[in-house]
């Protein structure tokens, strides 16, 4: 039925349809500038340590995602604070997990030493965290089992 059709049961004109606003999760505003600009150069972290950190089985998948975001997504010195990321509104977060999930992931990363407050933060409230991939040197990696390694001899 179009806007000018009539209802076949009653013979009365059909009500006009008002266009629906798109759901905020289904739109991307490409005209607004991002709060934190995307860096144009790759991160300065050691690639091998970053790869080990992403495979560290001591970390949950959620914590690995937060670590990847903080390690690669910002210009040095312009990283957001924990408070800025925690208090993004639901519309700003879109599909990202909630505040409590983010806090838990940050706590996990801090407890293993992957995140630490920068030297200028004294209180720890609203702190800017610095990514440190040194704990990846002690990462717990999944071992190759049953001769399915990359080498023909099964090692």
mmCIF file of C-alpha atoms in Angstrom:
data_model
loop_
_atom_site.group_PDB
_atom_site.id
_atom_site.type_symbol
_atom_site.label_atom_id
_atom_site.label_comp_id
_atom_site.label_asym_id
_atom_site.label_seq_id
_atom_site.Cartn_x
_atom_site.Cartn_y
_atom_site.Cartn_z
ATOM 1 C CA UNK A 1 0.000 0.000 0.000
ATOM 2 C CA UNK A 2 1.368 3.437 -0.893
ATOM 3 C CA UNK A 3 0.652 6.759 0.803
ATOM 4 C CA UNK A 4 -2.277 7.424 -1.587
ATOM 5 C CA UNK A 5 -3.848 3.959 -1.412
ATOM 6 C CA UNK A 6 -7.106 3.238 0.366
ATOM 7 C CA UNK A 7 -7.758 0.516 2.894
ATOM 8 C CA UNK A 8 -9.613 -2.214 0.965
ATOM 9 C CA UNK A 9 -11.565 -3.338 4.039
ATOM 10 C CA UNK A 10 -13.025 0.039 4.999
ATOM 11 C CA UNK A 11 -12.581 2.122 1.830
ATOM 12 C CA UNK A 12 -11.004 4.918 3.827
ATOM 13 C CA UNK A 13 -7.777 6.551 2.782
ATOM 14 C CA UNK A 14 -4.707 4.957 4.325
ATOM 15 C CA UNK A 15 -2.869 7.096 6.879
ATOM 16 C CA UNK A 16 0.210 8.827 5.617
ATOM 17 C CA UNK A 17 3.424 7.146 6.591
ATOM 18 C CA UNK A 18 6.036 9.275 8.241
ATOM 19 C CA UNK A 19 9.630 8.438 7.408
ATOM 20 C CA UNK A 20 11.424 6.705 10.246
ATOM 21 C CA UNK A 21 14.650 8.112 11.583
ATOM 22 C CA UNK A 22 17.502 5.616 11.176
ATOM 23 C CA UNK A 23 18.597 3.937 14.370
ATOM 24 C CA UNK A 24 21.798 5.575 15.710
ATOM 25 C CA UNK A 25 23.613 2.229 15.576
ATOM 26 C CA UNK A 26 22.951 2.018 11.830
ATOM 27 C CA UNK A 27 24.373 5.397 10.913
ATOM 28 C CA UNK A 28 27.870 6.673 10.565
ATOM 29 C CA UNK A 29 28.435 10.395 10.598
ATOM 30 C CA UNK A 30 31.403 10.802 8.302
ATOM 31 C CA UNK A 31 31.293 14.596 8.505
ATOM 32 C CA UNK A 32 32.045 14.927 12.219
ATOM 33 C CA UNK A 33 35.692 14.966 13.157
ATOM 34 C CA UNK A 34 36.708 12.194 15.574
ATOM 35 C CA UNK A 35 37.396 13.039 19.200
ATOM 36 C CA UNK A 36 40.723 11.223 18.934
ATOM 37 C CA UNK A 37 42.182 11.442 15.386
ATOM 38 C CA UNK A 38 43.396 8.218 13.818
ATOM 39 C CA UNK A 39 47.206 8.224 13.545
ATOM 40 C CA UNK A 40 48.621 8.362 10.042
ATOM 41 C CA UNK A 41 51.747 6.418 10.985
ATOM 42 C CA UNK A 42 52.020 2.923 12.462
ATOM 43 C CA UNK A 43 52.545 2.512 16.212
ATOM 44 C CA UNK A 44 56.058 2.460 17.569
ATOM 45 C CA UNK A 45 55.651 -0.784 19.536
ATOM 46 C CA UNK A 46 57.858 -3.764 18.761
ATOM 47 C CA UNK A 47 55.759 -5.943 16.374
ATOM 48 C CA UNK A 48 56.947 -9.251 17.878
ATOM 49 C CA UNK A 49 56.010 -8.157 21.413
ATOM 50 C CA UNK A 50 52.653 -6.874 20.204
ATOM 51 C CA UNK A 51 51.952 -10.229 18.524
ATOM 52 C CA UNK A 52 52.878 -12.083 21.724
ATOM 53 C CA UNK A 53 50.646 -9.776 23.783
ATOM 54 C CA UNK A 54 47.731 -10.509 21.439
ATOM 55 C CA UNK A 55 48.265 -14.241 22.071
ATOM 56 C CA UNK A 56 48.901 -14.033 25.822
ATOM 57 C CA UNK A 57 46.486 -16.576 27.306
ATOM 58 C CA UNK A 58 46.582 -14.777 30.669
ATOM 59 C CA UNK A 59 44.402 -12.107 29.020
ATOM 60 C CA UNK A 60 40.745 -12.410 28.143
ATOM 61 C CA UNK A 61 39.727 -11.646 24.575
ATOM 62 C CA UNK A 62 38.136 -8.451 25.883
ATOM 63 C CA UNK A 63 41.405 -7.297 27.484
ATOM 64 C CA UNK A 64 43.312 -8.067 24.282
ATOM 65 C CA UNK A 65 40.898 -5.869 22.351
ATOM 66 C CA UNK A 66 41.347 -2.984 24.775
ATOM 67 C CA UNK A 67 45.126 -3.427 24.613
ATOM 68 C CA UNK A 68 45.071 -3.435 20.804
ATOM 69 C CA UNK A 69 42.949 -0.270 20.816
ATOM 70 C CA UNK A 70 45.232 1.575 23.206
ATOM 71 C CA UNK A 71 48.469 0.316 21.615
ATOM 72 C CA UNK A 72 47.598 1.222 18.041
ATOM 73 C CA UNK A 73 44.777 3.740 17.956
ATOM 74 C CA UNK A 74 46.188 7.057 19.164
ATOM 75 C CA UNK A 75 48.904 9.608 18.559
ATOM 76 C CA UNK A 76 51.566 9.406 21.295
ATOM 77 C CA UNK A 77 50.609 11.766 24.108
ATOM 78 C CA UNK A 78 47.007 12.098 22.885
ATOM 79 C CA UNK A 79 45.667 8.840 24.294
ATOM 80 C CA UNK A 80 42.334 9.182 26.083
ATOM 81 C CA UNK A 81 42.085 8.753 29.825
ATOM 82 C CA UNK A 82 40.392 5.728 31.343
ATOM 83 C CA UNK A 83 37.577 8.016 32.508
ATOM 84 C CA UNK A 84 37.053 9.412 29.009
ATOM 85 C CA UNK A 85 36.666 5.918 27.564
ATOM 86 C CA UNK A 86 34.638 4.576 30.478
ATOM 87 C CA UNK A 87 32.097 7.379 30.365
ATOM 88 C CA UNK A 88 31.382 7.368 26.642
ATOM 89 C CA UNK A 89 27.618 7.376 26.178
ATOM 90 C CA UNK A 90 25.798 4.373 24.766
ATOM 91 C CA UNK A 91 25.368 6.273 21.471
ATOM 92 C CA UNK A 92 29.091 7.042 21.335
ATOM 93 C CA UNK A 93 30.083 3.445 22.136
ATOM 94 C CA UNK A 94 27.771 1.931 19.500
ATOM 95 C CA UNK A 95 28.555 -1.790 19.650
ATOM 96 C CA UNK A 96 31.347 -1.521 22.203
ATOM 97 C CA UNK A 97 30.853 -3.254 25.514
ATOM 98 C CA UNK A 98 29.623 -1.492 28.614
ATOM 99 C CA UNK A 99 31.448 0.485 31.230
ATOM 100 C CA UNK A 100 31.868 -2.325 33.735
ATOM 101 C CA UNK A 101 33.287 -4.664 31.077
ATOM 102 C CA UNK A 102 35.775 -1.975 30.048
ATOM 103 C CA UNK A 103 36.800 -1.342 33.671
ATOM 104 C CA UNK A 104 37.415 -5.060 34.204
ATOM 105 C CA UNK A 105 39.561 -5.294 31.071
ATOM 106 C CA UNK A 106 41.635 -2.268 32.144
ATOM 107 C CA UNK A 107 42.074 -3.786 35.613
ATOM 108 C CA UNK A 108 43.233 -7.039 34.055
ATOM 109 C CA UNK A 109 45.777 -5.231 31.867
ATOM 110 C CA UNK A 110 47.039 -3.171 34.814
ATOM 111 C CA UNK A 111 47.432 -6.230 37.030
ATOM 112 C CA UNK A 112 49.705 -7.893 34.462
ATOM 113 C CA UNK A 113 51.646 -4.670 33.765
ATOM 114 C CA UNK A 114 50.434 -4.021 30.216
ATOM 115 C CA UNK A 115 48.971 -0.664 31.304
ATOM 116 C CA UNK A 116 50.482 1.723 33.817
ATOM 117 C CA UNK A 117 49.719 5.333 34.756
ATOM 118 C CA UNK A 118 51.873 7.881 32.985
ATOM 119 C CA UNK A 119 54.414 9.778 35.069
ATOM 120 C CA UNK A 120 52.305 12.948 35.210
ATOM 121 C CA UNK A 121 49.349 11.221 36.908
ATOM 122 C CA UNK A 122 49.507 11.443 40.667
ATOM 123 C CA UNK A 123 45.979 10.586 41.761
ATOM 124 C CA UNK A 124 45.081 7.678 39.489
ATOM 125 C CA UNK A 125 41.653 9.251 38.899
ATOM 126 C CA UNK A 126 40.937 9.946 35.252
ATOM 127 C CA UNK A 127 44.427 8.781 34.556
ATOM 128 C CA UNK A 128 46.077 8.524 31.195
ATOM 129 C CA UNK A 129 47.520 5.049 30.834
ATOM 130 C CA UNK A 130 50.687 4.123 29.001
ATOM 131 C CA UNK A 131 50.903 0.838 27.105
ATOM 132 C CA UNK A 132 53.886 -1.289 28.111
ATOM 133 C CA UNK A 133 54.350 -4.475 26.080
ATOM 134 C CA UNK A 134 57.262 -5.750 28.199
ATOM 135 C CA UNK A 135 54.995 -8.293 29.999
ATOM 136 C CA UNK A 136 54.476 -9.971 26.607
ATOM 137 C CA UNK A 137 57.991 -11.394 26.945
ATOM 138 C CA UNK A 138 56.497 -13.668 29.644
ATOM 139 C CA UNK A 139 53.276 -14.346 27.729
ATOM 140 C CA UNK A 140 51.580 -17.702 28.191
ATOM 141 C CA UNK A 141 51.181 -18.901 24.623
ATOM 142 C CA UNK A 142 49.237 -21.912 23.398
ATOM 143 C CA UNK A 143 51.683 -24.729 22.787
ATOM 144 C CA UNK A 144 51.734 -26.861 19.642
ATOM 145 C CA UNK A 145 50.427 -30.308 20.491
ATOM 146 C CA UNK A 146 50.551 -33.661 18.736
ATOM 147 C CA UNK A 147 53.077 -32.765 16.046
ATOM 148 C CA UNK A 148 50.941 -30.135 14.345
ATOM 149 C CA UNK A 149 53.691 -27.526 14.375
ATOM 150 C CA UNK A 150 54.935 -25.539 11.430
ATOM 151 C CA UNK A 151 57.970 -27.803 11.012
ATOM 152 C CA UNK A 152 57.854 -31.171 9.219
ATOM 153 C CA UNK A 153 59.446 -32.946 12.205
ATOM 154 C CA UNK A 154 56.479 -31.913 14.417
ATOM 155 C CA UNK A 155 58.442 -29.453 16.537
#
